[in-house]
Coordinates of C-alpha atoms in Angstrom, one line a residue:
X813 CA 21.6 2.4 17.7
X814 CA 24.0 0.3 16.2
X815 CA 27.5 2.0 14.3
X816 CA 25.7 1.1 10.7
X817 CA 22.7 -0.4 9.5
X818 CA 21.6 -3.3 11.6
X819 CA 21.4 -6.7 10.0
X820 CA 24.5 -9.0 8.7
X821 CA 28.4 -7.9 9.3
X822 CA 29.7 -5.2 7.1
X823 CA 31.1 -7.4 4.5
X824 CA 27.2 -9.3 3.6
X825 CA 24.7 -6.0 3.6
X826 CA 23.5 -4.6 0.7
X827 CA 24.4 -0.8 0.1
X828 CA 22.4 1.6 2.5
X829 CA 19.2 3.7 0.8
X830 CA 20.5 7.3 0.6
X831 CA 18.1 10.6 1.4
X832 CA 16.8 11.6 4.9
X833 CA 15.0 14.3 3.6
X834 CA 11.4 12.9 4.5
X835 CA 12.3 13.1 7.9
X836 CA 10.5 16.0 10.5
X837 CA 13.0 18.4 10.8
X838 CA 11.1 20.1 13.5
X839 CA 12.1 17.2 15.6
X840 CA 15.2 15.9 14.1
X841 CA 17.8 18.0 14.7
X842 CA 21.3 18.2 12.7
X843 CA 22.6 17.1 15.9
X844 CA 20.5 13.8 16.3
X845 CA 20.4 13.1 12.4
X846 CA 24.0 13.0 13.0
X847 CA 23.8 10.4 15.7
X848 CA 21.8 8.6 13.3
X849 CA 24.0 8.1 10.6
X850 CA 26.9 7.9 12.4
X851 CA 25.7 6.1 15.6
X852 CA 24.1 7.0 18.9
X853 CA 26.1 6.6 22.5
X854 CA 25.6 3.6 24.1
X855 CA 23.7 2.1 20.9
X856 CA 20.0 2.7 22.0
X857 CA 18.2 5.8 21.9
X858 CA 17.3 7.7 25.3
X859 CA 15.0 11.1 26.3
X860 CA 12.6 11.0 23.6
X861 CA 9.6 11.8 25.2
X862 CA 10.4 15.0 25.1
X863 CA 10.2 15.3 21.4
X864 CA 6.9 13.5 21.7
X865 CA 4.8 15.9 24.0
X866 CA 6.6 18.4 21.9
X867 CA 3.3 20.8 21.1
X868 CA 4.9 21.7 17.8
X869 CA 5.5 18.5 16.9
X870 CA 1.7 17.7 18.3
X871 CA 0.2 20.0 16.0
X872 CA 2.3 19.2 12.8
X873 CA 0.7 15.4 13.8
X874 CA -3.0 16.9 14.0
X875 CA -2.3 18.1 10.3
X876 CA -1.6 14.9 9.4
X877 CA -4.2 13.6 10.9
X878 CA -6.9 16.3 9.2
X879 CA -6.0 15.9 6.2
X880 CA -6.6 12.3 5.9
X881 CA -9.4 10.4 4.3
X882 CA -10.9 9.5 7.7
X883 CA -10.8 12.3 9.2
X884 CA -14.7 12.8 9.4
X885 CA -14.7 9.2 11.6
X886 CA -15.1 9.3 15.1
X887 CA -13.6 6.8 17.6
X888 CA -15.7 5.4 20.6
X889 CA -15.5 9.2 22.1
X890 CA -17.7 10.1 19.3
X891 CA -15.6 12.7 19.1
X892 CA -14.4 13.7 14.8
X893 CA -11.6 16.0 13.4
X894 CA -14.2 18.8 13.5
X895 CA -15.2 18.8 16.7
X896 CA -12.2 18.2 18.0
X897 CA -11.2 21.3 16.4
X898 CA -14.2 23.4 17.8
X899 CA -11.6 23.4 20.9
X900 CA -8.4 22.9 19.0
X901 CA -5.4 24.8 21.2
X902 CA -7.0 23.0 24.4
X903 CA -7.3 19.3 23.2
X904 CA -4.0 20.0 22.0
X905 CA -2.3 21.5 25.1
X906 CA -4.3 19.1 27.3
X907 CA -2.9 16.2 25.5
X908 CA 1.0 17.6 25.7
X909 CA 0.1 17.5 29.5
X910 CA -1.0 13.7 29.9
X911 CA 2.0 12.6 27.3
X912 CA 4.2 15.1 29.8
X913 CA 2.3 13.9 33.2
X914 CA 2.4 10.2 31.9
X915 CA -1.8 10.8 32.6
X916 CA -2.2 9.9 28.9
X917 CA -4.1 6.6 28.5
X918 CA -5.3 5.3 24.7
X919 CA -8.9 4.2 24.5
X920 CA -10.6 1.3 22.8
X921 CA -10.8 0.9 19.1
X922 CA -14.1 1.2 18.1
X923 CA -14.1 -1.9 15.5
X924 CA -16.4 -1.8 12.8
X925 CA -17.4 -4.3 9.6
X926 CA -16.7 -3.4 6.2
X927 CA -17.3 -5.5 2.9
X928 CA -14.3 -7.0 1.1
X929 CA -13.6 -6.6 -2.2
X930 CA -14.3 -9.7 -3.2
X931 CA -18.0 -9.2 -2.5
X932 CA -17.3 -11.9 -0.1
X933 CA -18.1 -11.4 3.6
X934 CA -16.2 -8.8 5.3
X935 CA -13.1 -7.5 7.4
X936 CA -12.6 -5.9 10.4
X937 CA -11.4 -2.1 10.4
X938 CA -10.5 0.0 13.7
X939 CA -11.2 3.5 14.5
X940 CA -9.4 4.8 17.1
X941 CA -10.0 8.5 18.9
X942 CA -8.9 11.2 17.0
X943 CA -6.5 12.5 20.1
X944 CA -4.9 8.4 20.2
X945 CA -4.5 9.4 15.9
X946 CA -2.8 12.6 16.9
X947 CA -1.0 11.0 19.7
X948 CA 0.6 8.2 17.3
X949 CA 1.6 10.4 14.7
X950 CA 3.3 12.4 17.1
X951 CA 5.5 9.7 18.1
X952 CA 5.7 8.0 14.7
X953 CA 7.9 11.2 13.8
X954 CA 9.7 10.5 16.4
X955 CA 10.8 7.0 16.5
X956 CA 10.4 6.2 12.6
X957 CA 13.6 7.2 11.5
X958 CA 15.5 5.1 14.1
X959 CA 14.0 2.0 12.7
X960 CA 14.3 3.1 9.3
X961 CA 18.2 3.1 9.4
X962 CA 17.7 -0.7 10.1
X963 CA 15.4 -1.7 7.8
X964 CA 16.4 -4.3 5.0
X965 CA 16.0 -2.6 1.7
X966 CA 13.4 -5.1 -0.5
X967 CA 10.8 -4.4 2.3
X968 CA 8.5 -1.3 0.5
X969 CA 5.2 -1.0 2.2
X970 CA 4.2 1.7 4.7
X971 CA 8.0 3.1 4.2
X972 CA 9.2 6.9 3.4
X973 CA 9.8 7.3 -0.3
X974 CA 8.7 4.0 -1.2
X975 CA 5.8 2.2 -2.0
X976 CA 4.1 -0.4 -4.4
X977 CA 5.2 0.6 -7.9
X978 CA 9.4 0.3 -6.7
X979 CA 8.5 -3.1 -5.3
X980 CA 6.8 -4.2 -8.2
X981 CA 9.6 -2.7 -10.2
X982 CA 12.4 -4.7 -8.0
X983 CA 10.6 -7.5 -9.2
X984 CA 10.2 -7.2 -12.3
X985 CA 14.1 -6.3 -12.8
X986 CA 14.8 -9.4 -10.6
X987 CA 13.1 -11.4 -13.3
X988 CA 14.5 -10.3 -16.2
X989 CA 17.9 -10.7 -14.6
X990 CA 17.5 -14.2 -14.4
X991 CA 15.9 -14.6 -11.0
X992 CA 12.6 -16.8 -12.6
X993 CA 11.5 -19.1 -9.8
X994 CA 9.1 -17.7 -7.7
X995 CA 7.6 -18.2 -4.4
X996 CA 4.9 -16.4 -3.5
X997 CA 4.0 -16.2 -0.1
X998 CA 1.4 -14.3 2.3
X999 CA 1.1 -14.7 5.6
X1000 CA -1.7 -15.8 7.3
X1001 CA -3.7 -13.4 9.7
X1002 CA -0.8 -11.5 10.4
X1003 CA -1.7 -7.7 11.7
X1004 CA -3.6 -9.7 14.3
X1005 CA -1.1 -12.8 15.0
X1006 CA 1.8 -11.2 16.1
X1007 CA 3.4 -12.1 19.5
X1008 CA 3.4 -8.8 21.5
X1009 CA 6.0 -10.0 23.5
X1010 CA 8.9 -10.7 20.7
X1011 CA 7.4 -7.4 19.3
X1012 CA 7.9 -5.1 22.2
X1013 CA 11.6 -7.3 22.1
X1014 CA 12.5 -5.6 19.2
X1015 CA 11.7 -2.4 19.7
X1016 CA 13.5 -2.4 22.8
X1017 CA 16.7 -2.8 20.5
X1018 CA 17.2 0.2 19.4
X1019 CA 15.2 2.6 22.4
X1020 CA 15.5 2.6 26.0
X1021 CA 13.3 5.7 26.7
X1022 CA 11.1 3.9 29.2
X1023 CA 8.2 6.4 29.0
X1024 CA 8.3 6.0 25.1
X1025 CA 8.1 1.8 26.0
X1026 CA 5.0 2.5 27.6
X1027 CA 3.5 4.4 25.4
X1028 CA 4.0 2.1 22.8
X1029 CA 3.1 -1.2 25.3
X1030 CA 0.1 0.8 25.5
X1031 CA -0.7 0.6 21.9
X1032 CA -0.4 -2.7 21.9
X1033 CA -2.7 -3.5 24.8
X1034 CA -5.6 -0.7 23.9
X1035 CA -8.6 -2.4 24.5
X1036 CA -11.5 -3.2 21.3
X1037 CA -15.2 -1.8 21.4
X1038 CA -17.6 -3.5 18.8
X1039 CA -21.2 -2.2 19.8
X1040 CA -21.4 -3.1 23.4
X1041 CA -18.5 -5.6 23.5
X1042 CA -15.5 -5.0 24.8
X1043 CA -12.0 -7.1 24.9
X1044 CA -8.3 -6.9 24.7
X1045 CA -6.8 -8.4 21.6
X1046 CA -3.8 -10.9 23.3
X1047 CA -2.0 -10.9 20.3
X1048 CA -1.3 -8.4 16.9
X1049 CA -0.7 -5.0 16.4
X1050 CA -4.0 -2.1 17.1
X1051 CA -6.2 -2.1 14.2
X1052 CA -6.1 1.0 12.4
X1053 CA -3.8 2.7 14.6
X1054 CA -1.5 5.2 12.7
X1055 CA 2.0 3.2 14.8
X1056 CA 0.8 -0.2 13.5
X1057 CA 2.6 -0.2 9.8
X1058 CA 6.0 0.5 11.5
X1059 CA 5.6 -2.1 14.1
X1060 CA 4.8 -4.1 11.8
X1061 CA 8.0 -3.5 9.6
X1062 CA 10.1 -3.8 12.2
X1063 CA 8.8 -7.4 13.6
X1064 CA 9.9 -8.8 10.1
X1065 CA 12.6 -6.8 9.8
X1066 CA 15.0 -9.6 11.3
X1067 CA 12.6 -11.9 8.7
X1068 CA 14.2 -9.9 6.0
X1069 CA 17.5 -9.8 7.3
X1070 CA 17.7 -13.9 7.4
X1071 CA 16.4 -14.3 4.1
X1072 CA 19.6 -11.9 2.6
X1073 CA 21.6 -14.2 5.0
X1074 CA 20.6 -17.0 3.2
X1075 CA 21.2 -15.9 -0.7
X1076 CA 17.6 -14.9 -1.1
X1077 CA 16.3 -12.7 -3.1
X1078 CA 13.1 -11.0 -1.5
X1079 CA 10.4 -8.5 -2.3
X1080 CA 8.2 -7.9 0.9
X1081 CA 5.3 -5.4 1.0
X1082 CA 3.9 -5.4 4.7
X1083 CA 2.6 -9.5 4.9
X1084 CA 3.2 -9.9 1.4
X1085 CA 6.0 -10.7 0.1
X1086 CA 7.9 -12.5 -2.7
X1087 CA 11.2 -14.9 -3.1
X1088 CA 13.1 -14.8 -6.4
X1089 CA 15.7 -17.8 -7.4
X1090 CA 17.2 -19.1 -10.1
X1091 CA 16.5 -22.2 -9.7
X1092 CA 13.8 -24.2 -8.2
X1093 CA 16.2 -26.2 -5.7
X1094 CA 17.0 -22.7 -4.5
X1095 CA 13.2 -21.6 -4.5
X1096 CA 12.4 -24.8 -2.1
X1097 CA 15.4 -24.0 0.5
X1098 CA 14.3 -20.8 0.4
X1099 CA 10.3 -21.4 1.0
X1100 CA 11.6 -23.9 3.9
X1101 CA 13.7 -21.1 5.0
X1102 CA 10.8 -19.0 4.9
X1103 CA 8.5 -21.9 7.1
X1104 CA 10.9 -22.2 9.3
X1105 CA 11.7 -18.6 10.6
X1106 CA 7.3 -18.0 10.3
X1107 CA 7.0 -21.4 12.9
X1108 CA 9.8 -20.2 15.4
X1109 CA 8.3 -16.7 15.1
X1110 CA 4.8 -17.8 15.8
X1111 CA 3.5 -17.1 12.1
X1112 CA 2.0 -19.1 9.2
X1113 CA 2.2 -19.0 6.0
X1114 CA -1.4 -19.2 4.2
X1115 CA -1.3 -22.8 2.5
X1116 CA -3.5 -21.7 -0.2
X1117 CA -2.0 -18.3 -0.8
X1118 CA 1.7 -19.5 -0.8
X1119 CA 3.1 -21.3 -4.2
X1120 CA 6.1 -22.1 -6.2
X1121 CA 5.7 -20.6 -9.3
X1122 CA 8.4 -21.6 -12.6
X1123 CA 7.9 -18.3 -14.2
X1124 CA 9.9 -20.1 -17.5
X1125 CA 6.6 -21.9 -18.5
X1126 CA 4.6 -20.6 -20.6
X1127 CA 1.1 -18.7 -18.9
X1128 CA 2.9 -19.5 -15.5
X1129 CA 2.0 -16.2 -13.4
X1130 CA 2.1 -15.2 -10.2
X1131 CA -0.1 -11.9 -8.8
X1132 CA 2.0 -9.3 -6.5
X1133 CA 0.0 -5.9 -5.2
X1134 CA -2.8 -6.0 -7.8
X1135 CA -1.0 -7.1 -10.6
X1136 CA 0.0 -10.4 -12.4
X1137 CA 3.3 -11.0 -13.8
X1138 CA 2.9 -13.5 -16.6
X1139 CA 5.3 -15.3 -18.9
X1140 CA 4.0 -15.7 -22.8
X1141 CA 5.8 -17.4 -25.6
X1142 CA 4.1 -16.4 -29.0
X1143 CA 3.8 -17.9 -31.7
X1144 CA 7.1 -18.0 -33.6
X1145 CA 8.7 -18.8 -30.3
X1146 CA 9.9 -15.6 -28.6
X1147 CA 9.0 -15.0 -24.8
X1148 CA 8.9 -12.5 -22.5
X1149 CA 6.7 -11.7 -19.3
X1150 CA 3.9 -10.0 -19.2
X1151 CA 2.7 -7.3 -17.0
X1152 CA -1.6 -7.3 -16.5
X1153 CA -3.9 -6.1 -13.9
X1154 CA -4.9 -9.4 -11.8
X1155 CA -8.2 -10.2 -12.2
X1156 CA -9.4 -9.0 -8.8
X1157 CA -8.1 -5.6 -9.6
X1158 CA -10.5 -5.5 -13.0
X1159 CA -13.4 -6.6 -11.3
X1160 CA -13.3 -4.1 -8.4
X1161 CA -12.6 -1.3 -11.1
X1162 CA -15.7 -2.1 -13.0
X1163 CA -18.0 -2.3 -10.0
X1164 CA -16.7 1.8 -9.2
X1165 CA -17.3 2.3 -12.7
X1166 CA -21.0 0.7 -12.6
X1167 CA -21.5 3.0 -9.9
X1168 CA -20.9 6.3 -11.7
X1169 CA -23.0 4.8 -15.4
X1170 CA -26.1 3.4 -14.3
X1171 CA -28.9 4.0 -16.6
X1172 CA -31.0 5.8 -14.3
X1173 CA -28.5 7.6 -12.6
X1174 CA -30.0 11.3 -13.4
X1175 CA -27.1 13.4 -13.8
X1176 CA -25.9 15.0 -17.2
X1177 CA -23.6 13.8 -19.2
X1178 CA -20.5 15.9 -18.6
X1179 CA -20.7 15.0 -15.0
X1180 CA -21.3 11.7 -15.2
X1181 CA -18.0 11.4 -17.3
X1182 CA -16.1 14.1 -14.7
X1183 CA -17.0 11.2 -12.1
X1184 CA -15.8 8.5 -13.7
X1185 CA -12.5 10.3 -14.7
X1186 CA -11.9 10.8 -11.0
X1187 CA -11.9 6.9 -10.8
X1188 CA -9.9 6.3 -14.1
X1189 CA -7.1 9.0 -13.4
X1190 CA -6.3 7.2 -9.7
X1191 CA -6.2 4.0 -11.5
X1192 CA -4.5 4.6 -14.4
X1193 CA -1.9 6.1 -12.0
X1194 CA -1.3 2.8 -10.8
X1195 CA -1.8 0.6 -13.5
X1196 CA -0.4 2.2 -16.3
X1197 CA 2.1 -0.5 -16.9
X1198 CA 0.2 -3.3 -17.8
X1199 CA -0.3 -4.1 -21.0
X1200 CA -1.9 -2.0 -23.9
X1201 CA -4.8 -4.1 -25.0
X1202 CA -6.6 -4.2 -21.5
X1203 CA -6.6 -0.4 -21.0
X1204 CA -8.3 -0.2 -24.3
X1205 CA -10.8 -2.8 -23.2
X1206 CA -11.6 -0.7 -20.0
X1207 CA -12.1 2.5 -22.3
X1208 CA -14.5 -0.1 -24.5
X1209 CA -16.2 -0.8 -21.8
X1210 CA -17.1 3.0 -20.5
X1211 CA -18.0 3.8 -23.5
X1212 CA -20.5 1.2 -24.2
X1213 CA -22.3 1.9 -20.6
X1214 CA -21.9 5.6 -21.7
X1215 CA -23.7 4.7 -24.9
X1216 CA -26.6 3.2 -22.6
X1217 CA -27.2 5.7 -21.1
X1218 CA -27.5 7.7 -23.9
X1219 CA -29.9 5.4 -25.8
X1220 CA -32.0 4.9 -22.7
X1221 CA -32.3 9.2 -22.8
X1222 CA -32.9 9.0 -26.7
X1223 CA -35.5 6.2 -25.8
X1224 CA -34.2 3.6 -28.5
X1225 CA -34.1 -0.1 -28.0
X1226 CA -31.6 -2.5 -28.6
X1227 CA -31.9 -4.0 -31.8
X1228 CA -29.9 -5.3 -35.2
X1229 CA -27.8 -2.7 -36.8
X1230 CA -28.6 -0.2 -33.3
X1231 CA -25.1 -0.6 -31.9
X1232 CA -23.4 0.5 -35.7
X1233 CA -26.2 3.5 -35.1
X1234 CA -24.9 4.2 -31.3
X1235 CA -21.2 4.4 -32.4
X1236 CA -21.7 6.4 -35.4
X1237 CA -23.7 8.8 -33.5
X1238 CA -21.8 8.7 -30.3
X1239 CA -18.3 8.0 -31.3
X1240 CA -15.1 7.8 -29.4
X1241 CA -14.6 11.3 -30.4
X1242 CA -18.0 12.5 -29.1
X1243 CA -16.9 11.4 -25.7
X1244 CA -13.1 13.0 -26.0
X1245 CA -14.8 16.2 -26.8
X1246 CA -16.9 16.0 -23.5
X1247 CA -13.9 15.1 -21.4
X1248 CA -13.5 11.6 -21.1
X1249 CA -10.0 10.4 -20.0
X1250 CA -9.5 7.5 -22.4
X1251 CA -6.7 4.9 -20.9
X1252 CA -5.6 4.2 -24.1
X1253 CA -5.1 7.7 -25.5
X1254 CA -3.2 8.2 -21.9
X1255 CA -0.9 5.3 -23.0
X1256 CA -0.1 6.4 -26.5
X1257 CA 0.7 9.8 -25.2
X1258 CA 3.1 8.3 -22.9
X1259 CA 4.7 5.8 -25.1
X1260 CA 5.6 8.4 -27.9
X1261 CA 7.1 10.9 -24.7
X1262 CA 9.1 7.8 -24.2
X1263 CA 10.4 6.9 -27.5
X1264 CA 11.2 11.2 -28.2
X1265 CA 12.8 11.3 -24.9
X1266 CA 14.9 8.6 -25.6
X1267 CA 15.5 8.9 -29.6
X1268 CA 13.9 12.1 -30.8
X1269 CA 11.9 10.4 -32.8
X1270 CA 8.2 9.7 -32.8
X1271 CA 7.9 6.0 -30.9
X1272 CA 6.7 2.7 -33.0
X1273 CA 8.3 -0.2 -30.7
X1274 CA 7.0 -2.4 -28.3
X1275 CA 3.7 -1.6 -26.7
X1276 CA 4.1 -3.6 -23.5
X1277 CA 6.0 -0.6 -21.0
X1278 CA 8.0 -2.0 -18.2
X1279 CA 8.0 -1.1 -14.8

């Protein structure tokens, strides 16, 4: 590994992120962590396979493994987290022999077809064998941190102590610091366009364990079973695999590294990623930049996904991880830009929600609304930034299917003068008493913590929070 943080000379990098705490300490020694920081003899990294076959390392990778959402899927082995369990300490010590022996060999991902969000055909989504899951995490925990030290600071997805809400906060600070012409980009297809080759380049900067290189070569070759196909993707990264994120990070990493070279400002989560200028002269050197590194790189940008965006006009917007950053000038003149959820984002949170209210849906009250908190206290999570009015909207909206339901029970029909009837009888605080999470009680709450945090005195400003 290199003395400091790869990328431009000394004098041209942005200031290092601080905080190594995320990283497994049952692998990491004081010893390496040192080497790390400080630089590793000979400036690549050597003899960590050992760390990999590691069996306490293996099983802290099999909890990781369990606890995820997918736990209950099994690869083309048919084999799930709970039967592979049934004979836990020997799948475990038989795979630390093969990753020891050099025996170990991935199997296909089996490659399934799941809907999109739109509602609009569907995407591809690979399953690999739970012993390849456990096998990746293992040496994720190894090799992550080395390829962390290099990593460019505005990339945030699939990284240790980051994630979407920091990059959506970069950009929003970006923009109120002047930095209002924006291109936003996405590349096309890429999880399953990039060039193994250049890929397997750039790892090799920074390791020259050759066991670990095959392991990881083997990754990238594992074959694909869809039914009773089979074939060997030529180019991108596994799908699904647990390793795929960080390969992924590091391919743009010298993508990244260019763009800071160049004066740009850039916001990238995985493929998706923004470029902040000040001026749109800058924002078209900067897209053609951007082309240019994609083309020699073997990448495209999507035509119809990437745009130039004046975020000065009035209702110019741009969406960025689910929401849409749009500027609005009022009436007596004063402007400012405005934080939503993107339209996408609202239509896939009312089709959960339609889920959990149907008319017909049998179940009581109580736990229809304990379901559809579940749904609302994830989102809000995420969202609880955008702007007032279209949290209360959302509540509006449960409500009035929670009112249908109701009426449908009460067997009353729609009518003139019903709805005044329904609300009266089944008010907003009928609902709060059963439980409901309302967004826009959630927001109030936080606002006035806010403003007594910050004044000692009860909150009555702006309702629009910033990231």
């Amino acid at each position: 590994m290199k003395a400091q943080i790869a990328g431009p000379p000394a004098g041209n990098q942005p200031p290092s992120r601080p905080g190594w705490d995320w990283i497994d300490r049952g692998v990491w020694t004081d010893r390496m962590l040192n080497a790390l920081l400080c630089g590793v003899k000979g400036g690549k990294w050597h003899s960590l396979i050992d760390k990999v076959y590691d069996l306490d390392n293996l099983w802290r990778a099999y909890g990781k493994v369990a606890s995820r959402k997918g736990a209950r899927t099994a690869g083309v082995d048919g084999v799930t987290v709970g039967r592979y369990e049934t004979e836990l300490t020997h799948n475990q010590g038989t795979l630390a022999r093969q990753l020891h022996d050099g025996t170990y060999c991935a199997q296909p991902v089996r490659r399934i077809h799941i809907p999109k969000s739109s509602g609009k055909g569907t995407r591809p989504l690979g399953i690999p064998c739970v012993r390849d899951r456990i096998a990746q995490r293992a040496l994720k925990q190894v090799i992550e941190p080395i390829y962390e030290a290099t990593f460019h600071p505005s990339s945030y997805g699939f990284r240790p102590q980051r994630g979407c809400l920091e990059a959506l906060a970069e950009v929003s600070h970006l923009m109120e610091s002047g930095y209002t012409v924006v291109v936003d980009a996405d590349i096309r297809g890429f999880f399953d366009a990039i060039p193994k080759d250049r890929l397997m380049a750039r790892v090799c900067t920074e390791i020259s364990d050759g066991r670990v290189l095959d392991l990881i070569e083997g990754y990238l070759h594992q074959g694909v079973m869809e039914e009773l196909s089979y074939w060997e993707p030529t180019t991108g990264t596994p799908q699904g695999a647990v390793i795929s994120p960080l390969l992924a990070n590091i391919f743009l990493n010298p993508f990244d590294w260019t763009m800071h070279r160049h004066g740009v400002r850039i916001v990238r989560y995985a493929d998706d990623f923004v470029l902040l200028c000040r001026s749109r002269e800058d924002a078209e050197r900067a897209l053609e930049t951007a082309t240019a590194w994609m083309e020699a790189n073997d990448l495209e940008l999507h035509p119809e996904k990437t745009r130039l965006v004046d975020m000065t006009v009035h209702r110019a917007g741009f969406t960025f991880l689910g929401y849409c950053f749009r500027r609005n000038v009022n009436q007596k003149g004063q402007s400012r830009i405005l934080s939503l959820v993107s339209d996408k984002s609202v239509r896939k949170l009312r089709d959960t929600l339609r889920r959990h209210t149907g008319r017909c849906n049998g179940r009581c009250m109580p736990e229809t609304i304990r379901r559809v908190n579940q749904t609302l206290h994830g989102w809000y999570n995420y969202f609880q930034y955008c702007v007032t009015n279209q949290l209360v909207k959302i509540d509006n909206y449960v409500r009035r299917r929670l009112r249908r339901i109701l009426r449908k029970r009460a067997k009353r029909r729609r009518g003139t003068g019903r709805c005044r009837q329904d609300h009266e009888e089944w008010s907003d605080a009928f609902f709060r008493e059963l439980g409901y999470f309302s967004l826009g009680d959630a927001r109030h709450r936080a606002l006035q913590s806010l403003g007594q945090s910050l004044t000692g005195e009860p909150y009555a400003g702006d309702p629009h929070v910033r990231f």
